[in-house]
N, CA, C and O atoms as CSV, one atom per row, in Angstrom:
chain,resi,resn,atom,element,x,y,z
A,1,MET,N,N,107.306,136.408,106.509
A,1,MET,CA,C,107.840,135.003,106.054
A,1,MET,C,C,107.221,133.899,104.851
A,1,MET,O,O,106.034,133.918,104.523
A,2,ASP,N,N,108.118,133.050,104.325
A,2,ASP,CA,C,107.607,132.654,103.374
A,2,ASP,C,C,107.318,131.525,102.687
A,2,ASP,O,O,107.818,130.737,101.884
A,3,TRP,N,N,105.961,131.812,103.522
A,3,TRP,CA,C,104.897,130.746,104.035
A,3,TRP,C,C,105.064,129.001,102.987
A,3,TRP,O,O,104.920,127.912,103.541
A,4,GLN,N,N,105.331,129.133,101.702
A,4,GLN,CA,C,105.411,128.876,100.987
A,4,GLN,C,C,106.373,127.739,100.595
A,4,GLN,O,O,106.274,126.637,100.056
A,5,TYR,N,N,107.615,128.717,101.252
A,5,TYR,CA,C,109.325,127.900,101.236
A,5,TYR,C,C,109.257,126.968,102.845
A,5,TYR,O,O,109.511,125.781,103.049
A,6,VAL,N,N,108.971,127.664,103.469
A,6,VAL,CA,C,108.338,126.629,105.225
A,6,VAL,C,C,106.993,125.619,104.775
A,6,VAL,O,O,107.358,124.447,104.686
A,7,LEU,N,N,106.258,125.720,104.624
A,7,LEU,CA,C,105.360,124.484,104.613
A,7,LEU,C,C,105.514,123.558,103.561
A,7,LEU,O,O,105.097,122.424,103.793
A,8,PHE,N,N,106.127,123.829,102.216
A,8,PHE,CA,C,106.621,122.818,101.333
A,8,PHE,C,C,107.327,122.723,100.797
A,8,PHE,O,O,107.209,122.039,99.780
A,9,GLN,N,N,108.575,123.363,101.129
A,9,GLN,CA,C,109.978,122.733,100.762
A,9,GLN,C,C,110.871,121.576,101.400
A,9,GLN,O,O,110.283,120.786,102.139
A,10,PHE,N,N,111.960,121.437,101.227
A,10,PHE,CA,C,112.750,120.033,102.066
A,10,PHE,C,C,113.545,120.865,102.126
A,10,PHE,O,O,113.528,121.264,103.291
A,11,ASP,N,N,114.553,121.611,101.344
A,11,ASP,CA,C,115.370,122.312,101.140
A,11,ASP,C,C,115.505,123.269,102.210
A,11,ASP,O,O,114.608,123.949,102.709
A,12,GLY,N,N,117.280,123.233,102.639
A,12,GLY,CA,C,117.160,124.389,103.346
A,12,GLY,C,C,117.571,124.669,104.439
A,12,GLY,O,O,118.643,124.122,104.696
A,13,ARG,N,N,117.049,125.492,105.445
A,13,ARG,CA,C,117.269,125.497,107.215
A,13,ARG,C,C,115.995,126.647,107.324
A,13,ARG,O,O,115.762,127.594,106.573
A,14,ILE,N,N,115.357,126.253,108.395
A,14,ILE,CA,C,114.322,127.418,109.069
A,14,ILE,C,C,115.017,127.367,110.373
A,14,ILE,O,O,115.409,126.323,110.894
A,15,ASN,N,N,115.163,128.677,110.924
A,15,ASN,CA,C,115.177,128.632,112.831
A,15,ASN,C,C,114.050,128.417,113.739
A,15,ASN,O,O,112.967,127.936,113.403
A,16,ARG,N,N,114.456,128.899,115.190
A,16,ARG,CA,C,113.641,127.962,115.861
A,16,ARG,C,C,112.026,128.986,115.132
A,16,ARG,O,O,111.146,128.460,114.451
A,17,GLY,N,N,112.057,130.194,115.469
A,17,GLY,CA,C,110.709,131.144,115.298
A,17,GLY,C,C,110.011,130.508,114.133
A,17,GLY,O,O,108.809,130.245,114.109
A,18,LYS,N,N,110.777,130.309,113.274
A,18,LYS,CA,C,110.113,129.391,111.699
A,18,LYS,C,C,109.132,128.524,112.582
A,18,LYS,O,O,108.001,128.798,112.983
A,19,TRP,N,N,109.875,127.441,112.758
A,19,TRP,CA,C,109.743,125.896,113.232
A,19,TRP,C,C,108.208,125.974,114.285
A,19,TRP,O,O,107.102,125.484,114.060
A,20,TRP,N,N,108.819,127.002,115.771
A,20,TRP,CA,C,107.298,127.016,115.815
A,20,TRP,C,C,106.241,127.655,115.363
A,20,TRP,O,O,105.208,127.269,115.909
A,21,ALA,N,N,106.022,128.899,114.183
A,21,ALA,CA,C,105.047,129.522,113.560
A,21,ALA,C,C,104.236,128.080,112.507
A,21,ALA,O,O,103.043,127.836,112.325
A,22,GLY,N,N,105.267,127.491,112.082
A,22,GLY,CA,C,104.860,126.371,111.479
A,22,GLY,C,C,103.991,125.253,111.903
A,22,GLY,O,O,102.895,124.779,111.603
A,23,THR,N,N,105.105,125.006,112.856
A,23,THR,CA,C,104.044,123.924,113.478
A,23,THR,C,C,102.998,124.083,113.938
A,23,THR,O,O,102.009,123.398,113.677
A,24,ILE,N,N,103.064,125.429,115.041
A,24,ILE,CA,C,101.877,125.865,115.650
A,24,ILE,C,C,100.607,126.458,113.871
A,24,ILE,O,O,99.443,126.368,113.483
A,25,ALA,N,N,101.345,126.763,113.629
A,25,ALA,CA,C,99.721,127.078,112.425
A,25,ALA,C,C,99.410,125.556,111.677
A,25,ALA,O,O,98.205,125.357,111.523
A,26,VAL,N,N,100.340,124.416,111.173
A,26,VAL,CA,C,99.581,123.410,110.492
A,26,VAL,C,C,98.959,122.984,111.814
A,26,VAL,O,O,97.745,123.178,111.768
A,27,GLY,N,N,99.448,122.354,113.244
A,27,GLY,CA,C,98.525,122.112,113.782
A,27,GLY,C,C,97.314,122.902,114.402
A,27,GLY,O,O,96.510,122.126,114.919
A,28,VAL,N,N,97.009,124.034,114.482
A,28,VAL,CA,C,95.736,124.673,114.479
A,28,VAL,C,C,94.765,124.356,113.751
A,28,VAL,O,O,93.686,123.835,114.033
A,29,GLY,N,N,95.477,124.913,112.187
A,29,GLY,CA,C,94.394,124.593,111.097
A,29,GLY,C,C,94.247,122.962,111.178
A,29,GLY,O,O,93.406,122.594,110.358
A,30,VAL,N,N,94.799,121.900,111.902
A,30,VAL,CA,C,94.010,120.807,111.932
A,30,VAL,C,C,93.240,120.672,112.663
A,30,VAL,O,O,92.138,120.312,112.247
A,31,TRP,N,N,93.444,120.902,114.184
A,31,TRP,CA,C,92.447,121.156,115.138
A,31,TRP,C,C,91.036,121.505,115.039
A,31,TRP,O,O,90.114,121.084,115.736
A,32,ILE,N,N,90.978,122.813,113.513
A,32,ILE,CA,C,90.238,123.116,113.407
A,32,ILE,C,C,88.990,122.030,112.356
A,32,ILE,O,O,87.896,121.478,112.477
A,33,VAL,N,N,89.493,122.127,111.891
A,33,VAL,CA,C,89.138,120.913,111.251
A,33,VAL,C,C,87.961,119.842,111.745
A,33,VAL,O,O,86.897,119.438,111.276
A,34,ALA,N,N,89.029,119.521,113.397
A,34,ALA,CA,C,88.700,118.591,114.094
A,34,ALA,C,C,87.862,118.619,114.125
A,34,ALA,O,O,87.006,117.992,113.502
A,35,LEU,N,N,87.749,120.137,115.640
A,35,LEU,CA,C,86.349,120.594,115.957
A,35,LEU,C,C,85.370,120.386,114.909
A,35,LEU,O,O,84.506,119.519,115.039
A,36,ILE,N,N,85.453,121.190,113.784
A,36,ILE,CA,C,84.480,121.533,113.270
A,36,ILE,C,C,83.419,120.116,112.573
A,36,ILE,O,O,82.223,120.118,112.281
A,37,ALA,N,N,84.750,118.700,112.462
A,37,ALA,CA,C,83.492,117.386,112.158
A,37,ALA,C,C,83.339,117.189,113.675
A,37,ALA,O,O,82.375,116.431,113.788
A,38,ALA,N,N,83.869,117.531,115.059
A,38,ALA,CA,C,83.123,116.797,116.660
A,38,ALA,C,C,81.754,117.087,115.838
A,38,ALA,O,O,80.875,116.324,115.437
A,39,ILE,N,N,81.973,118.932,115.720
A,39,ILE,CA,C,80.636,120.061,115.817
A,39,ILE,C,C,79.454,119.064,115.160
A,39,ILE,O,O,78.355,118.686,115.566
A,40,ALA,N,N,80.229,118.832,113.951
A,40,ALA,CA,C,79.016,118.551,112.350
A,40,ALA,C,C,78.447,117.247,113.155
A,40,ALA,O,O,77.286,117.123,113.545
A,41,ASP,N,N,79.482,116.320,113.318
A,41,ASP,CA,C,79.331,114.686,113.388
A,41,ASP,C,C,79.039,114.013,111.898
A,41,ASP,O,O,78.488,112.915,111.977
A,42,SER,N,N,79.306,114.472,110.591
A,42,SER,CA,C,79.036,113.491,109.860
A,42,SER,C,C,79.707,113.272,109.314
A,42,SER,O,O,80.673,114.035,109.326
A,43,THR,N,N,79.752,112.033,108.374
A,43,THR,CA,C,80.689,111.197,108.150
A,43,THR,C,C,81.597,111.981,106.785
A,43,THR,O,O,82.801,111.899,106.542
A,44,VAL,N,N,80.553,112.718,106.067
A,44,VAL,CA,C,81.010,113.444,105.226
A,44,VAL,C,C,82.466,114.273,105.781
A,44,VAL,O,O,83.560,114.197,105.221
A,45,VAL,N,N,82.145,115.094,107.063
A,45,VAL,CA,C,83.145,115.919,107.551
A,45,VAL,C,C,83.943,115.892,108.392
A,45,VAL,O,O,84.604,116.760,108.962
A,46,TRP,N,N,83.806,113.897,108.530
A,46,TRP,CA,C,85.074,113.283,108.993
A,46,TRP,C,C,85.887,113.397,108.298
A,46,TRP,O,O,86.886,114.079,108.525
A,47,THR,N,N,85.543,112.376,106.653
A,47,THR,CA,C,86.471,112.169,105.658
A,47,THR,C,C,86.874,113.705,105.678
A,47,THR,O,O,87.960,113.848,106.239
A,48,ILE,N,N,86.604,114.284,105.459
A,48,ILE,CA,C,87.304,115.795,105.356
A,48,ILE,C,C,88.204,116.077,105.813
A,48,ILE,O,O,89.184,116.534,105.226
A,49,TYR,N,N,88.030,115.755,107.678
A,49,TYR,CA,C,88.954,115.861,108.781
A,49,TYR,C,C,90.445,114.616,108.347
A,49,TYR,O,O,91.639,114.757,108.612
A,50,ALA,N,N,89.868,113.667,107.743
A,50,ALA,CA,C,90.934,112.832,108.132
A,50,ALA,C,C,92.144,112.694,106.708
A,50,ALA,O,O,93.213,112.086,106.745
A,51,LEU,N,N,91.547,113.479,105.496
A,51,LEU,CA,C,92.113,114.601,104.413
A,51,LEU,C,C,92.822,114.964,104.483
A,51,LEU,O,O,93.849,114.550,103.946
A,52,VAL,N,N,92.700,116.446,105.520
A,52,VAL,CA,C,92.866,117.291,105.793
A,52,VAL,C,C,94.524,117.276,106.944
A,52,VAL,O,O,95.523,117.995,106.895
A,53,ALA,N,N,94.157,116.127,107.869
A,53,ALA,CA,C,95.234,115.332,108.410
A,53,ALA,C,C,95.703,114.835,108.213
A,53,ALA,O,O,96.533,114.645,109.102
A,54,LEU,N,N,95.899,114.014,107.035
A,54,LEU,CA,C,96.220,113.286,105.767
A,54,LEU,C,C,97.735,113.990,105.318
A,54,LEU,O,O,98.921,113.660,105.289
A,55,LEU,N,N,96.812,115.276,104.964
A,55,LEU,CA,C,97.873,116.069,104.145
A,55,LEU,C,C,98.821,116.648,104.751
A,55,LEU,O,O,99.803,117.063,104.135
A,56,ALA,N,N,98.660,116.794,106.279
A,56,ALA,CA,C,99.026,118.162,106.913
A,56,ALA,C,C,100.885,117.417,106.875
A,56,ALA,O,O,101.935,118.045,106.743
A,57,ILE,N,N,100.649,115.696,107.071
A,57,ILE,CA,C,101.535,115.231,107.298
A,57,ILE,C,C,103.313,115.957,106.640
A,57,ILE,O,O,104.430,115.898,107.154
A,58,TRP,N,N,102.876,116.522,105.464
A,58,TRP,CA,C,104.045,117.003,104.136
A,58,TRP,C,C,104.447,118.361,104.935
A,58,TRP,O,O,105.662,118.552,104.889
A,59,PRO,N,N,103.848,119.181,105.532
A,59,PRO,CA,C,104.358,120.365,106.125
A,59,PRO,C,C,104.492,120.368,106.859
A,59,PRO,O,O,104.806,121.399,107.453
A,60,TYR,N,N,104.341,118.969,107.556
A,60,TYR,CA,C,105.134,118.862,108.664
A,60,TYR,C,C,106.008,118.175,109.190
A,60,TYR,O,O,106.284,117.810,110.332
A,61,LEU,N,N,106.459,118.030,108.061
A,61,LEU,CA,C,107.745,117.477,107.147
A,61,LEU,C,C,108.596,117.987,106.953
A,61,LEU,O,O,109.733,117.865,107.407
A,62,ALA,N,N,108.245,118.537,106.360
A,62,ALA,CA,C,109.192,120.218,105.317
A,62,ALA,C,C,109.669,120.720,106.620
A,62,ALA,O,O,110.771,120.283,106.952
A,63,ILE,N,N,109.062,121.581,107.477
A,63,ILE,CA,C,109.451,121.984,109.052
A,63,ILE,C,C,110.749,121.458,109.450
A,63,ILE,O,O,111.903,121.882,109.519
A,64,ALA,N,N,109.799,119.812,109.810
A,64,ALA,CA,C,110.608,119.632,111.114
A,64,ALA,C,C,112.443,119.482,109.665
A,64,ALA,O,O,113.542,120.010,109.831
A,65,ILE,N,N,112.065,118.762,108.704
A,65,ILE,CA,C,113.103,118.645,108.131
A,65,ILE,C,C,114.101,119.756,107.662
A,65,ILE,O,O,115.298,119.545,107.469
A,66,LYS,N,N,113.361,121.185,107.470
A,66,LYS,CA,C,114.683,122.094,107.599
A,66,LYS,C,C,115.284,122.382,109.664
A,66,LYS,O,O,116.306,122.595,110.315
A,67,ARG,N,N,114.095,122.222,109.822
A,67,ARG,CA,C,114.777,122.068,111.173
A,67,ARG,C,C,116.122,121.406,111.845
A,67,ARG,O,O,116.963,121.773,112.665
A,68,TRP,N,N,115.851,120.134,110.992
A,68,TRP,CA,C,116.878,119.139,111.543
A,68,TRP,C,C,118.124,119.693,110.861
A,68,TRP,O,O,119.220,119.471,111.375
A,69,HIS,N,N,118.035,120.334,109.842
A,69,HIS,CA,C,118.924,120.696,108.612
A,69,HIS,C,C,120.075,121.857,109.329
A,69,HIS,O,O,121.306,121.873,109.329
A,70,ASP,N,N,118.552,123.233,110.203
A,70,ASP,CA,C,119.443,124.108,110.733
A,70,ASP,C,C,120.643,123.324,112.034
A,70,ASP,O,O,121.637,123.909,112.464
A,71,ARG,N,N,120.212,121.939,112.439
A,71,ARG,CA,C,120.770,121.436,113.834
A,71,ARG,C,C,122.218,120.982,113.153
A,71,ARG,O,O,123.153,120.931,113.953
A,72,GLY,N,N,122.444,120.726,112.100
A,72,GLY,CA,C,123.939,119.841,111.164
A,72,GLY,C,C,122.907,118.747,110.720
A,72,GLY,O,O,122.827,119.034,109.526
A,73,LYS,N,N,122.087,117.708,110.896
A,73,LYS,CA,C,121.440,116.533,110.756
A,73,LYS,C,C,120.904,116.890,109.620
A,73,LYS,O,O,120.533,117.957,109.130
A,74,SER,N,N,120.950,115.224,109.123
A,74,SER,CA,C,120.011,114.893,108.090
A,74,SER,C,C,118.693,115.001,108.249
A,74,SER,O,O,118.248,115.015,109.396
A,75,GLY,N,N,118.086,115.069,107.472
A,75,GLY,CA,C,116.165,115.320,107.725
A,75,GLY,C,C,115.522,113.889,108.166
A,75,GLY,O,O,114.359,113.998,108.554
A,76,TRP,N,N,116.095,112.470,108.182
A,76,TRP,CA,C,116.156,111.109,108.435
A,76,TRP,C,C,116.036,111.574,109.834
A,76,TRP,O,O,115.411,110.705,110.442
A,77,TRP,N,N,116.318,112.452,110.540
A,77,TRP,CA,C,116.595,112.769,112.012
A,77,TRP,C,C,114.612,112.827,112.247
A,77,TRP,O,O,114.271,112.232,113.270
A,78,VAL,N,N,113.674,113.320,111.604
A,78,VAL,CA,C,112.730,113.085,111.414
A,78,VAL,C,C,112.156,112.103,112.495
A,78,VAL,O,O,111.521,112.242,113.540
A,79,LEU,N,N,112.668,111.033,111.771
A,79,LEU,CA,C,112.202,109.222,112.337
A,79,LEU,C,C,112.479,109.020,113.589
A,79,LEU,O,O,111.900,108.055,114.089
A,80,ILE,N,N,113.199,109.636,114.280
A,80,ILE,CA,C,113.455,109.821,115.809
A,80,ILE,C,C,112.026,110.056,116.662
A,80,ILE,O,O,111.856,109.582,117.785
A,81,ALA,N,N,111.039,110.853,115.960
A,81,ALA,CA,C,109.922,110.740,116.984
A,81,ALA,C,C,109.077,109.666,116.971
A,81,ALA,O,O,107.987,109.903,117.491
A,82,LEU,N,N,109.224,108.596,116.557
A,82,LEU,CA,C,108.646,107.204,115.972
A,82,LEU,C,C,109.845,106.148,117.244
A,82,LEU,O,O,109.866,104.918,117.296
A,83,ILE,N,N,110.554,106.939,117.962
A,83,ILE,CA,C,110.667,105.352,118.778
A,83,ILE,C,C,109.903,105.836,120.061
A,83,ILE,O,O,109.901,107.059,120.202
A,84,PRO,N,N,109.373,105.238,120.845
A,84,PRO,CA,C,108.023,105.741,121.930
A,84,PRO,C,C,108.831,106.052,123.338
A,84,PRO,O,O,109.775,105.598,123.985
A,85,LEU,N,N,107.997,106.962,123.389
A,85,LEU,CA,C,108.312,107.305,124.564
A,85,LEU,C,C,109.557,108.464,124.526
A,85,LEU,O,O,109.233,109.615,124.818
A,86,ILE,N,N,111.103,108.158,124.141
A,86,ILE,CA,C,111.525,109.471,124.587
A,86,ILE,C,C,111.342,110.026,123.213
A,86,ILE,O,O,110.895,111.173,123.205
A,87,GLY,N,N,111.624,109.385,121.836
A,87,GLY,CA,C,111.590,109.811,120.400
A,87,GLY,C,C,110.798,111.492,120.296
A,87,GLY,O,O,111.442,112.469,119.913
A,88,PRO,N,N,109.444,111.564,120.678
A,88,PRO,CA,C,108.946,112.743,120.314
A,88,PRO,C,C,109.241,113.274,121.861
A,88,PRO,O,O,108.193,113.745,122.303
A,89,PHE,N,N,110.259,113.349,122.774
A,89,PHE,CA,C,110.430,114.168,123.254
A,89,PHE,C,C,112.166,114.838,123.036
A,89,PHE,O,O,112.678,115.832,123.551
A,90,TRP,N,N,112.704,113.895,122.132
A,90,TRP,CA,C,114.250,114.089,121.925
A,90,TRP,C,C,113.465,115.029,120.696
A,90,TRP,O,O,113.611,116.249,120.623
A,91,ALA,N,N,112.755,114.364,119.912
A,91,ALA,CA,C,112.235,115.616,118.425
A,91,ALA,C,C,112.234,117.042,119.128
A,91,ALA,O,O,113.078,117.911,118.906
A,92,LEU,N,N,111.196,117.155,119.985
A,92,LEU,CA,C,111.085,118.296,120.413
A,92,LEU,C,C,111.795,119.242,120.983
A,92,LEU,O,O,111.612,120.454,120.873
A,93,ILE,N,N,112.837,118.547,121.766
A,93,ILE,CA,C,113.820,119.531,123.009
A,93,ILE,C,C,114.788,120.033,121.449
A,93,ILE,O,O,114.946,121.226,121.191
A,94,GLU,N,N,115.262,119.097,120.689
A,94,GLU,CA,C,116.037,119.501,119.258
A,94,GLU,C,C,116.414,120.379,118.720
A,94,GLU,O,O,117.459,121.006,118.549
A,95,THR,N,N,114.700,120.381,118.248
A,95,THR,CA,C,113.874,121.203,117.103
A,95,THR,C,C,113.264,121.933,117.971
A,95,THR,O,O,112.419,122.266,117.140
A,96,GLY,N,N,112.842,122.632,119.155
A,96,GLY,CA,C,112.497,123.366,119.427
A,96,GLY,C,C,112.753,124.445,120.371
A,96,GLY,O,O,112.202,125.459,120.799
A,97,PHE,N,N,113.857,123.767,120.510
A,97,PHE,CA,C,114.644,124.623,121.657
A,97,PHE,C,C,116.318,124.799,121.904
A,97,PHE,O,O,116.824,125.579,122.711
A,98,LEU,N,N,117.023,123.896,121.024
A,98,LEU,CA,C,117.899,124.044,120.638
A,98,LEU,C,C,118.671,125.156,119.630
A,98,LEU,O,O,117.895,125.720,118.859
A,99,LYS,N,N,119.638,125.426,119.558
A,99,LYS,CA,C,120.281,126.315,118.121
A,99,LYS,C,C,120.070,125.828,117.010
A,99,LYS,O,O,119.274,124.955,116.664
A,100,GLY,N,N,120.524,126.189,116.659
A,100,GLY,CA,C,121.087,126.012,115.068
A,100,GLY,C,C,122.660,125.989,115.066
A,100,GLY,O,O,123.455,126.467,115.875
A,101,ASP,N,N,122.876,125.230,113.814
A,101,ASP,CA,C,124.172,125.519,113.839
A,101,ASP,C,C,124.538,127.352,113.311
A,101,ASP,O,O,123.915,127.976,112.452
A,102,GLU,N,N,125.829,127.909,114.223
A,102,GLU,CA,C,126.365,129.384,113.813
A,102,GLU,C,C,126.812,129.097,111.975
A,102,GLU,O,O,127.075,128.028,111.423
A,103,GLY,N,N,126.760,130.440,111.416
A,103,GLY,CA,C,126.975,129.799,110.310
A,103,GLY,C,C,126.710,129.707,109.192
A,103,GLY,O,O,125.967,130.668,108.994
A,104,PRO,N,N,126.863,128.977,107.946
A,104,PRO,CA,C,126.377,127.958,107.025
A,104,PRO,C,C,126.988,126.934,107.458
A,104,PRO,O,O,128.004,126.980,108.151
A,105,ASN,N,N,126.223,125.577,106.959
A,105,ASN,CA,C,126.460,123.746,106.967
A,105,ASN,C,C,125.923,123.678,105.759
A,105,ASN,O,O,125.423,124.517,105.009
A,106,GLU,N,N,126.167,122.198,105.677
A,106,GLU,CA,C,125.699,121.933,104.300
A,106,GLU,C,C,124.807,121.750,103.458
A,106,GLU,O,O,124.672,121.343,102.304
A,107,TYR,N,N,123.729,122.476,105.004
A,107,TYR,CA,C,122.338,122.424,104.371
A,107,TYR,C,C,121.406,124.104,103.515
A,107,TYR,O,O,120.318,124.486,103.085
A,108,GLY,N,N,122.861,124.562,103.742
A,108,GLY,CA,C,122.803,126.517,103.625
A,108,GLY,C,C,122.990,126.739,104.695
A,108,GLY,O,O,123.040,126.084,105.736
A,109,PRO,N,N,123.181,128.460,104.213
A,109,PRO,CA,C,123.293,129.330,104.732
A,109,PRO,C,C,122.595,129.522,106.362
A,109,PRO,O,O,121.504,129.035,106.657
A,110,ASP,N,N,123.569,130.430,107.458
A,110,ASP,CA,C,122.476,130.276,108.988
A,110,ASP,C,C,121.168,131.070,108.300
A,110,ASP,O,O,121.329,132.001,107.511
A,111,PRO,N,N,119.668,130.506,108.764
A,111,PRO,CA,C,118.872,131.488,108.329
A,111,PRO,C,C,118.624,132.919,109.437
A,111,PRO,O,O,117.889,133.904,109.378
A,112,LEU,N,N,119.431,132.532,110.216
A,112,LEU,CA,C,119.146,133.953,111.052
A,112,LEU,C,C,119.915,135.449,110.720
A,112,LEU,O,O,119.605,136.596,111.043
A,113,THR,N,N,120.909,134.976,110.031
A,113,THR,CA,C,121.914,136.342,109.113
A,113,THR,C,C,121.724,136.365,107.453
A,113,THR,O,O,122.484,136.717,106.550
A,114,ARG,N,N,120.143,135.743,107.461
A,114,ARG,CA,C,120.044,135.777,106.142
A,114,ARG,C,C,119.166,137.628,106.149
A,114,ARG,O,O,118.845,138.163,105.087
């Protein structure tokens, strides 16, 4: 898997497997730094955690946007997660569980056929 593409670029499409792998990798990385910050209980370490959490927004968006592209939708659909209560569930179902478009779409070739 090309992690640089999955985590840092916003163009193209990725399948559910890459979405899950990328989302879990970013989440585990942030949680590890949070755990270290909680154990160390230092202002410096908490500041590092805040910076890591802020920087994790970029890869999360890159992963989510490519997954929305795979579903044939604009990357702006990531904003649906901001709707209270239903938004995060909708985003999770669409990106994590529903199959992408078969064949090429306007965002690129089918990631399962490459």
